Coordinates of C-alpha atoms and ligand atoms in Angstrom, one line a residue:
M1 CA 3.6 26.9 -7.6
E2 CA 0.4 28.1 -6.2
E3 CA -0.2 29.7 -9.6
I4 CA 0.2 26.3 -11.3
K5 CA -2.2 24.7 -8.9
S6 CA -4.8 27.4 -9.5
L7 CA -4.4 27.0 -13.3
W8 CA -5.0 23.3 -12.9
G9 CA -8.1 24.2 -11.0
K10 CA -9.3 26.2 -14.0
V11 CA -8.7 23.1 -16.2
L12 CA -11.0 21.1 -13.9
T13 CA -13.7 23.8 -14.0
K14 CA -13.6 23.7 -17.8
L15 CA -13.8 19.9 -17.9
E16 CA -16.6 19.8 -15.4
L17 CA -18.8 21.5 -17.9
K18 CA -17.9 19.2 -20.7
V19 CA -18.2 15.7 -19.3
S20 CA -21.0 13.8 -17.5
T21 CA -21.2 14.2 -13.7
V22 CA -20.4 10.6 -13.2
S23 CA -17.2 10.7 -15.4
F24 CA -16.2 13.9 -13.7
E25 CA -16.6 12.6 -10.2
L26 CA -15.1 9.2 -10.9
W27 CA -12.2 10.0 -13.2
I28 CA -11.4 13.6 -13.5
K29 CA -11.9 15.2 -10.1
T30 CA -9.7 12.5 -8.6
I31 CA -6.7 13.4 -10.8
T32 CA -3.8 14.9 -8.9
L33 CA -1.2 17.2 -10.5
L34 CA 2.2 15.9 -9.6
D35 CA 4.6 17.9 -11.6
Y36 CA 4.9 20.7 -14.1
K37 CA 8.0 20.3 -16.2
E38 CA 10.1 22.9 -17.8
N39 CA 8.9 21.8 -21.2
K40 CA 5.4 22.6 -20.2
T41 CA 4.3 19.0 -19.6
L42 CA 1.9 18.3 -16.8
I43 CA 2.4 15.1 -15.0
L44 CA -1.0 13.9 -13.8
V45 CA -1.7 11.0 -11.5
A46 CA -4.9 9.0 -11.9
S47 CA -6.6 7.6 -8.9
S48 CA -6.3 4.0 -10.1
K49 CA -5.3 1.9 -13.1
T50 CA -8.9 1.7 -14.2
A51 CA -9.2 5.5 -13.9
K52 CA -6.1 5.9 -16.0
N53 CA -7.4 3.6 -18.7
Q54 CA -10.8 5.4 -18.7
L55 CA -9.1 8.8 -19.0
I56 CA -6.9 7.7 -21.9
K57 CA -9.7 5.9 -23.7
N58 CA -12.5 8.5 -23.3
H59 CA -11.2 11.8 -22.3
T60 CA -7.8 12.4 -23.9
G61 CA -9.2 14.9 -26.5
L62 CA -11.0 16.9 -23.9
L63 CA -8.1 17.0 -21.5
K64 CA -5.8 18.1 -24.2
E65 CA -8.1 20.8 -25.3
A66 CA -8.7 22.2 -21.8
I67 CA -5.0 22.0 -20.9
S68 CA -3.9 23.9 -24.0
E69 CA -6.5 26.6 -23.4
I70 CA -5.2 27.2 -19.9
F71 CA -1.5 26.3 -20.1
G72 CA -0.9 27.3 -23.7
D73 CA -0.8 25.6 -27.1
D74 CA 2.6 24.1 -26.6
S75 CA 1.7 22.4 -23.3
D76 CA 1.3 18.7 -23.0
F77 CA 0.4 16.1 -20.4
Q78 CA 1.1 12.6 -19.3
I79 CA -1.1 10.4 -17.1
L80 CA 0.5 8.0 -14.6
D81 CA -1.0 5.5 -12.2
A82 CA 0.2 5.1 -8.7
D83 CA 3.0 2.6 -9.6
E84 CA 4.2 4.8 -12.4
K85 CA 4.2 7.8 -10.0
E86 CA 6.6 5.9 -7.7
V87 CA 8.9 5.2 -10.6
Y88 CA 8.7 8.8 -11.8
L89 CA 9.7 10.1 -8.4
K90 CA 12.4 7.5 -8.0
N91 CA 13.9 8.4 -11.4
L92 CA 14.4 12.0 -10.6
N93 CA 18.0 12.4 -9.5
P94 CA 18.9 14.8 -6.7
S95 CA 20.0 17.6 -9.0
Q96 CA 16.6 17.4 -10.8
L97 CA 14.9 17.4 -7.5
N98 CA 16.4 20.7 -6.6
Q99 CA 15.0 22.5 -9.7
S100 CA 11.9 20.4 -10.1
N101 CA 8.5 21.7 -9.6
I102 CA 7.3 18.6 -7.8
L103 CA 4.1 20.0 -6.3
N104 CA 4.0 17.5 -3.6
K105 CA 7.2 18.8 -2.2
Q106 CA 5.4 21.9 -1.3
E107 CA 4.0 20.3 1.7
D108 CA 5.3 22.1 4.7
K109 CA 1.7 22.3 5.8
P110 CA 0.7 18.7 6.1
V111 CA -2.2 17.6 4.0
F112 CA -4.1 14.8 5.5
N113 CA -6.5 12.6 3.6
Q114 CA -9.9 14.0 4.5
K115 CA -11.4 10.6 4.3
Y116 CA -9.1 9.1 6.9
T117 CA -10.8 10.4 10.0
F118 CA -11.7 8.9 13.3
E119 CA -15.3 9.2 12.4
N120 CA -14.8 7.2 9.2
F121 CA -12.9 4.5 11.0
V122 CA -15.1 1.5 11.8
V123 CA -14.3 0.2 15.3
G124 CA -14.6 -3.5 16.0
K125 CA -13.0 -6.2 18.1
S126 CA -9.9 -6.3 15.9
N127 CA -9.0 -2.6 16.3
Q128 CA -10.8 -1.2 19.4
F129 CA -7.6 -0.9 21.5
V130 CA -5.5 0.6 18.8
Y131 CA -8.3 3.0 18.0
A132 CA -8.6 4.1 21.7
G133 CA -4.8 4.5 21.8
A134 CA -4.7 6.7 18.7
R135 CA -7.6 8.8 20.0
A136 CA -5.9 9.3 23.4
V137 CA -2.8 10.4 21.7
A138 CA -4.6 12.8 19.3
E139 CA -6.4 14.4 22.3
N140 CA -3.3 14.7 24.5
P141 CA -0.3 14.9 22.2
G142 CA 3.0 14.3 24.0
K143 CA 1.2 13.6 27.3
R144 CA -0.4 10.2 27.3
F145 CA 1.5 7.5 25.4
N146 CA 4.8 8.4 23.9
P147 CA 5.8 7.0 21.5
L148 CA 2.7 5.4 20.1
F149 CA 3.6 2.4 18.0
I150 CA 1.0 0.8 15.8
Y151 CA 1.6 -2.4 13.9
G152 CA -0.4 -4.8 11.8
G153 CA -0.7 -6.4 8.3
V154 CA -1.1 -4.6 5.0
G155 CA -4.3 -2.7 4.4
L156 CA -5.6 -2.9 7.9
G157 CA -5.8 0.8 8.7
K158 CA -2.5 1.9 10.0
T159 CA -2.1 4.8 7.6
H160 CA -5.8 5.7 8.1
L161 CA -5.2 6.0 11.9
L162 CA -2.1 8.2 11.4
H163 CA -4.0 10.5 9.2
A164 CA -7.0 10.5 11.6
I165 CA -4.6 11.8 14.3
G166 CA -3.4 14.4 11.9
N167 CA -6.8 15.5 10.9
Y168 CA -7.9 15.7 14.5
S169 CA -4.9 17.7 15.6
T170 CA -5.1 20.1 12.7
L171 CA -8.7 20.9 13.7
H172 CA -8.3 21.0 17.5
F173 CA -4.8 22.2 17.9
P174 CA -4.1 24.4 14.9
D175 CA -0.9 25.8 16.4
L176 CA 0.9 22.5 16.7
K177 CA 3.5 21.7 14.1
I178 CA 2.7 18.3 12.8
K179 CA 4.6 16.2 10.3
Y180 CA 3.6 13.0 8.7
V181 CA 6.2 11.2 6.6
T182 CA 6.6 7.7 5.2
C183 CA 9.9 6.1 6.3
E184 CA 11.0 6.4 2.7
K185 CA 10.3 10.1 2.6
F186 CA 12.3 10.6 5.8
T187 CA 15.2 8.7 4.3
N188 CA 15.0 10.6 1.0
D189 CA 14.8 13.9 2.8
Y190 CA 17.8 13.1 4.8
I191 CA 19.9 11.8 1.9
E192 CA 19.0 14.8 -0.2
S193 CA 20.1 17.1 2.6
M194 CA 23.4 15.3 2.8
L195 CA 24.0 15.4 -1.0
S196 CA 23.1 19.0 -1.3
K197 CA 26.0 21.4 -1.9
R198 CA 24.5 24.0 0.3
E199 CA 25.8 23.8 3.8
E200 CA 22.6 25.1 5.3
S201 CA 20.6 22.2 4.0
K202 CA 21.7 19.9 6.8
V203 CA 20.6 22.5 9.3
E204 CA 17.3 22.9 7.5
F205 CA 16.7 19.2 7.7
R206 CA 17.2 19.2 11.5
E207 CA 15.1 22.2 12.0
K208 CA 12.3 20.7 9.9
Y209 CA 12.2 17.5 11.9
R210 CA 13.2 18.6 15.4
K211 CA 11.0 21.7 15.7
L212 CA 7.8 19.6 15.6
D213 CA 5.1 18.9 18.1
I214 CA 4.0 15.7 16.5
L215 CA 6.1 13.5 14.2
M216 CA 4.6 10.5 12.5
V217 CA 6.7 8.1 10.6
D218 CA 4.6 5.5 8.6
D219 CA 6.1 2.1 7.7
I220 CA 9.1 2.4 10.0
Q221 CA 10.1 -1.2 9.1
F222 CA 11.8 0.3 6.1
L223 CA 14.2 2.3 8.2
S224 CA 17.1 1.8 5.9
K225 CA 20.2 -0.1 6.7
K226 CA 22.1 2.9 5.7
D227 CA 23.6 3.6 9.0
S228 CA 23.6 7.3 8.8
T229 CA 19.9 7.5 8.2
Q230 CA 19.2 5.3 11.1
E231 CA 21.5 7.4 13.2
E232 CA 19.7 10.5 12.2
F233 CA 16.3 9.0 13.0
F234 CA 17.5 8.1 16.5
H235 CA 18.7 11.6 17.1
T236 CA 15.5 13.1 15.9
F237 CA 13.5 10.6 18.0
N238 CA 15.5 11.4 21.2
D239 CA 15.4 15.1 20.7
L240 CA 11.7 15.1 20.3
Y241 CA 11.1 12.6 23.1
Q242 CA 13.2 14.6 25.6
N243 CA 11.1 17.7 24.8
S244 CA 7.9 15.7 25.4
K245 CA 6.9 16.0 21.7
Q246 CA 4.7 13.3 20.4
I247 CA 6.1 10.5 18.2
I248 CA 3.9 8.1 16.4
L249 CA 5.3 5.2 14.4
S250 CA 3.6 2.5 12.3
S251 CA 5.0 -0.8 11.0
D252 CA 4.0 -4.1 9.6
R253 CA 5.6 -5.9 12.6
P254 CA 6.2 -5.4 16.3
P255 CA 9.2 -3.3 17.4
K256 CA 11.1 -6.3 18.7
D257 CA 11.2 -7.7 15.1
I258 CA 12.9 -4.6 13.8
A259 CA 16.3 -5.4 15.1
T260 CA 18.0 -2.0 15.1
L261 CA 14.9 -0.2 16.5
A262 CA 14.5 -2.7 19.3
E263 CA 18.1 -2.3 20.5
R264 CA 18.2 1.4 20.4
L265 CA 14.8 2.4 21.6
E266 CA 13.7 -0.4 23.9
S267 CA 13.8 1.7 27.0
R268 CA 11.8 4.4 25.3
F269 CA 9.0 2.0 24.4
A270 CA 8.4 1.2 28.0
S271 CA 6.8 4.6 28.5
G272 CA 4.8 4.4 25.3
L273 CA 2.1 2.3 23.9
I274 CA 2.5 -0.6 21.5
Q275 CA -0.7 -1.6 19.9
D276 CA -1.6 -4.0 17.0
I277 CA -4.4 -4.1 14.5
Q278 CA -5.7 -7.5 13.9
L279 CA -7.7 -9.0 11.1
P280 CA -11.3 -7.7 11.1
D281 CA -14.0 -10.2 11.8
F282 CA -17.0 -10.7 9.5
E283 CA -19.2 -8.1 11.1
T284 CA -16.5 -5.4 11.0
R285 CA -15.9 -6.2 7.4
I286 CA -19.5 -5.7 6.6
A287 CA -19.7 -2.5 8.6
I288 CA -16.6 -1.2 6.7
L289 CA -18.0 -2.1 3.3
R290 CA -21.3 -0.4 4.2
K291 CA -19.6 2.8 5.3
K292 CA -17.4 2.8 2.2
A293 CA -20.4 2.3 -0.1
Q294 CA -22.2 5.1 1.6
Q295 CA -19.2 7.5 1.4
E296 CA -18.6 6.9 -2.3
R297 CA -22.4 6.9 -3.0
Y298 CA -22.4 3.5 -4.5
F299 CA -25.7 1.6 -4.6
I300 CA -24.9 -1.9 -3.7
D301 CA -27.1 -4.8 -2.7
D302 CA -26.7 -6.1 0.8
E303 CA -26.0 -9.6 -0.5
V304 CA -23.1 -8.2 -2.5
I305 CA -21.7 -6.7 0.6
E306 CA -21.8 -10.1 2.3
F307 CA -20.4 -11.8 -0.8
I308 CA -17.4 -9.5 -0.6
A309 CA -16.9 -9.8 3.1
E310 CA -16.9 -13.5 2.8
K311 CA -14.4 -13.7 -0.1
I312 CA -11.9 -11.2 1.1
D313 CA -10.9 -11.3 4.8
T314 CA -7.3 -10.3 5.1
N315 CA -7.0 -6.9 3.6
I316 CA -9.4 -4.0 3.9
R317 CA -7.8 -2.1 1.0
E318 CA -8.4 -5.1 -1.2
M319 CA -11.9 -5.3 -0.1
E320 CA -12.5 -1.7 -0.9
G321 CA -10.9 -2.1 -4.3
F322 CA -13.2 -5.0 -5.0
L323 CA -16.2 -3.0 -4.0
S324 CA -15.4 -0.2 -6.4
K325 CA -14.8 -2.7 -9.1
V326 CA -18.3 -4.2 -8.6
H327 CA -19.7 -0.7 -8.7
F328 CA -17.8 0.0 -11.9
F329 CA -19.2 -3.1 -13.6
A330 CA -22.7 -2.0 -12.7
T331 CA -22.1 1.4 -14.2
L332 CA -20.8 -0.1 -17.3
L333 CA -24.1 -2.0 -17.6
G334 CA -26.0 1.1 -16.9
K335 CA -27.4 -0.4 -13.7
K336 CA -28.1 1.8 -10.7
T337 CA -27.6 -0.8 -8.1
A338 CA -24.8 -3.4 -8.2
G339 CA -26.0 -7.0 -7.7
L340 CA -24.5 -10.4 -7.3
D341 CA -24.0 -10.9 -11.0
E342 CA -21.5 -8.0 -11.1
A343 CA -19.9 -9.2 -8.0
R344 CA -19.4 -12.7 -9.4
E345 CA -18.0 -11.2 -12.6
A346 CA -15.6 -9.1 -10.7
F347 CA -14.5 -12.0 -8.6
K348 CA -13.9 -14.2 -11.7
E349 CA -11.7 -11.4 -13.1
K350 CA -9.8 -11.3 -9.9
L351 CA -9.2 -15.0 -9.8
D352 CA -8.1 -14.9 -13.5
T353 CA -5.5 -12.3 -12.8
S354 CA -4.1 -14.1 -9.8
R355 CA -4.0 -17.3 -11.9
E356 CA -2.2 -15.5 -14.7
N357 CA 0.5 -14.5 -12.3
L358 CA 0.8 -18.1 -11.1
T359 CA 3.5 -19.9 -13.1
I360 CA 5.5 -23.1 -12.7
D361 CA 8.7 -21.0 -12.3
L362 CA 7.1 -19.1 -9.4
I363 CA 6.1 -22.3 -7.6
I364 CA 9.6 -23.8 -8.1
D365 CA 11.2 -20.5 -6.9
K366 CA 9.1 -20.4 -3.8
V367 CA 9.9 -24.1 -2.9
C368 CA 13.6 -23.5 -3.5
N369 CA 13.5 -20.5 -1.2
Y370 CA 11.6 -22.2 1.4
F371 CA 14.0 -25.1 1.6
N372 CA 17.0 -23.0 0.8
I373 CA 18.1 -25.2 -2.2
S374 CA 19.1 -24.2 -5.7
K375 CA 16.9 -24.4 -8.8
T376 CA 19.5 -26.5 -10.6
D377 CA 19.3 -29.1 -7.8
I378 CA 15.5 -29.2 -7.6
I379 CA 15.1 -30.0 -11.3
G380 CA 18.4 -32.0 -11.5
K381 CA 19.3 -35.6 -10.8
K382 CA 20.4 -35.5 -7.1
K383 CA 18.9 -38.3 -5.0
S384 CA 19.7 -37.0 -1.5
K385 CA 16.8 -36.6 0.9
E386 CA 17.3 -32.9 1.2
I387 CA 16.6 -32.5 -2.5
V388 CA 14.2 -35.3 -3.2
E389 CA 11.6 -34.2 -0.7
P390 CA 11.4 -30.6 -1.9
R391 CA 11.3 -31.8 -5.5
M392 CA 8.3 -34.0 -4.7
I393 CA 6.6 -31.1 -2.9
A394 CA 7.2 -28.8 -5.9
V395 CA 5.7 -31.4 -8.3
Y396 CA 2.7 -31.9 -6.0
L397 CA 2.1 -28.1 -5.8
V398 CA 2.4 -27.6 -9.5
S399 CA -0.1 -30.4 -10.2
E400 CA -2.4 -29.1 -7.5
L401 CA -2.3 -25.4 -8.4
L402 CA -1.8 -25.3 -12.2
D403 CA -3.9 -26.9 -14.9
M404 CA -0.9 -28.4 -16.6
P405 CA -0.4 -31.8 -18.4
L406 CA 1.8 -34.2 -16.5
I407 CA 4.1 -34.5 -19.5
S408 CA 4.8 -30.8 -19.5
I409 CA 5.4 -30.9 -15.7
G410 CA 7.9 -33.7 -16.3
K411 CA 9.7 -31.6 -19.0
H412 CA 10.0 -28.7 -16.5
F413 CA 11.5 -31.0 -14.0
G414 CA 14.6 -31.9 -16.0
G415 CA 12.8 -34.1 -18.6
R416 CA 11.3 -36.6 -16.1
D417 CA 8.9 -39.2 -17.3
H418 CA 5.2 -38.6 -16.6
T419 CA 5.0 -41.8 -14.5
T420 CA 7.7 -40.3 -12.2
I421 CA 5.5 -37.2 -11.9
I422 CA 2.4 -39.3 -11.0
H423 CA 4.4 -41.2 -8.4
A424 CA 5.7 -38.0 -6.8
R425 CA 2.2 -36.5 -6.8
D426 CA 0.5 -39.5 -5.3
K427 CA 3.1 -40.1 -2.7
L428 CA 2.7 -36.5 -1.5
T429 CA -1.1 -36.7 -1.6
Q430 CA -0.8 -39.6 0.8
Q431 CA 1.7 -37.9 3.0
V432 CA -0.4 -34.8 3.4
K433 CA -3.2 -37.0 4.8
V434 CA -1.1 -38.8 7.4
N435 CA 1.8 -36.4 8.3
P436 CA 0.9 -33.2 10.0
T437 CA 4.3 -31.7 9.3
T438 CA 4.0 -32.2 5.6
K439 CA 0.5 -30.8 5.8
T440 CA 1.8 -27.6 7.5
I441 CA 4.6 -27.2 5.0
I442 CA 2.2 -27.5 2.1
A443 CA -0.2 -25.0 3.6
E444 CA 2.6 -22.5 4.3
L445 CA 4.0 -22.9 0.8
K446 CA 0.6 -22.5 -0.8
S447 CA -0.1 -19.3 1.1
L448 CA 3.4 -18.0 0.1
I449 CA 2.7 -18.8 -3.6
I450 CA -0.8 -17.5 -3.7
S451 CA -0.1 -14.3 -1.9
N452 CA 2.6 -13.5 -4.4
Ligands
LIG501 P1 -2.3 0.1 6.1 O1 -1.6 1.5 6.2 O2 -2.4 -0.6 7.4 O3 -1.7 -0.7 5.0 P2 -4.5 1.7 5.3 O4 -4.6 2.6 6.5 O5 -4.0 2.3 4.1 O6 -3.8 0.4 5.7 O7 -6.0 1.2 5.0 C1 -6.4 0.6 3.8 C2 -7.8 1.0 3.5 O8 -8.7 0.4 4.3 C3 -8.0 2.5 3.6 O9 -8.8 3.0 2.5 C4 -8.7 2.7 4.9 O10 -9.5 3.8 4.9 C5 -9.5 1.4 5.0 N1 -9.7 1.0 6.4 C6 -8.8 0.2 7.1 N2 -9.4 0.0 8.4 C7 -10.6 0.6 8.4 C8 -11.6 0.7 9.4 N3 -11.5 0.2 10.6 N4 -12.7 1.4 9.0 C9 -12.8 2.0 7.8 N5 -11.9 1.9 6.8 C10 -10.8 1.2 7.1
LIG502 MG1 0.0 2.2 5.2

């Protein structure tokens, strides 16, 4: 396997000489080699969808040439983006997994993302306590807070902090055995060990997870309902805990909201530390964007940084994605520094894509789910209060959120006349003004629909 990795290194060296520095840094260096199949096909993963498109559009020929030179004429390659990578991994059945060359499986030595360090983590009001907790644990594994439980919304830095602990420990305590897994990986590992025909594989699984000094499980909320996986997790947890080994868990919600976990581990959490990451305030968002721009060597106007920090306030990952898009637009135009024009352009594109995903069916579905009624009822003829109200709300939301003629809205709602639609819309508009409950319901539904 090492050999394949070093061959891939040679491909990169060849390509570096043939493409511009910018292309190399942006698109090629960031490729990871995921798998090398028996039929000599390299499965490559691009760093983003844009990167994939760029590679396919501009560099297919060169990639093919360099790969054939190093891996042989009959070799081939395939480029995946992150989503396709997940699908690829999921579609491998256990028997394939055993013989597969999946390079990522070769990770007994943990590889932490070098960018996710404590130094690169911007500390603000929203995350100062969780940062302090993570640092204390990194500096005194197994001694200070055990377990450490970090929770918070998507894209707010949970994985970053876990990797920061990993990077810190690898550097300062090189002898410690550390393992970082996503909950999904833990589950897959366990299931694989159960399915394996080799009797030793179950023992190997236990040894792998119980002979650790630090175990981190990311996104523990996915701890599957498969009872045996849960059971195994609790055994692992207790075993490590009793031996004063550090356990670090992350989740999108507090432990009390993960039913099984709360029941089984409540007493354990008493001696640990539960910390949440909140939404970053404006200043912290600005500081994060500046740091990111500096790291990636993007030249970005200050007003662009502010523009982004104002527009995106609930997800740092999204903010970063947007920043790199603005940078990308500027490079396309051959500009050295990205300005407000590129930012507005990128924002327009973002709005367009979210609008494209917004359909009348989606709105109706969300309203039905919210009120727990069926689609047949909401577009049907029933006149009971439980149905009429949600129906009017759905009509109102469709007319508010979509640019759709009233007649077509009427058609979607079981062929109703457009005057009926106007009536429903106006009645709701009025209610939103006078009735706080209706107002809250509408706000909640809107956020459910838009965040979809
Ligand atoms: P989560 O695991 O909570 O969904 P991540 O840890 O993956 O979120 O963070 C998303 C992105 O935001 C990462 O690129 C991470 O480096 C960045 N990020 C989050 N919080 C901070 C912070 N305080 N300072 C710098 N970067 C951050
Ligand atoms: Mg994460």
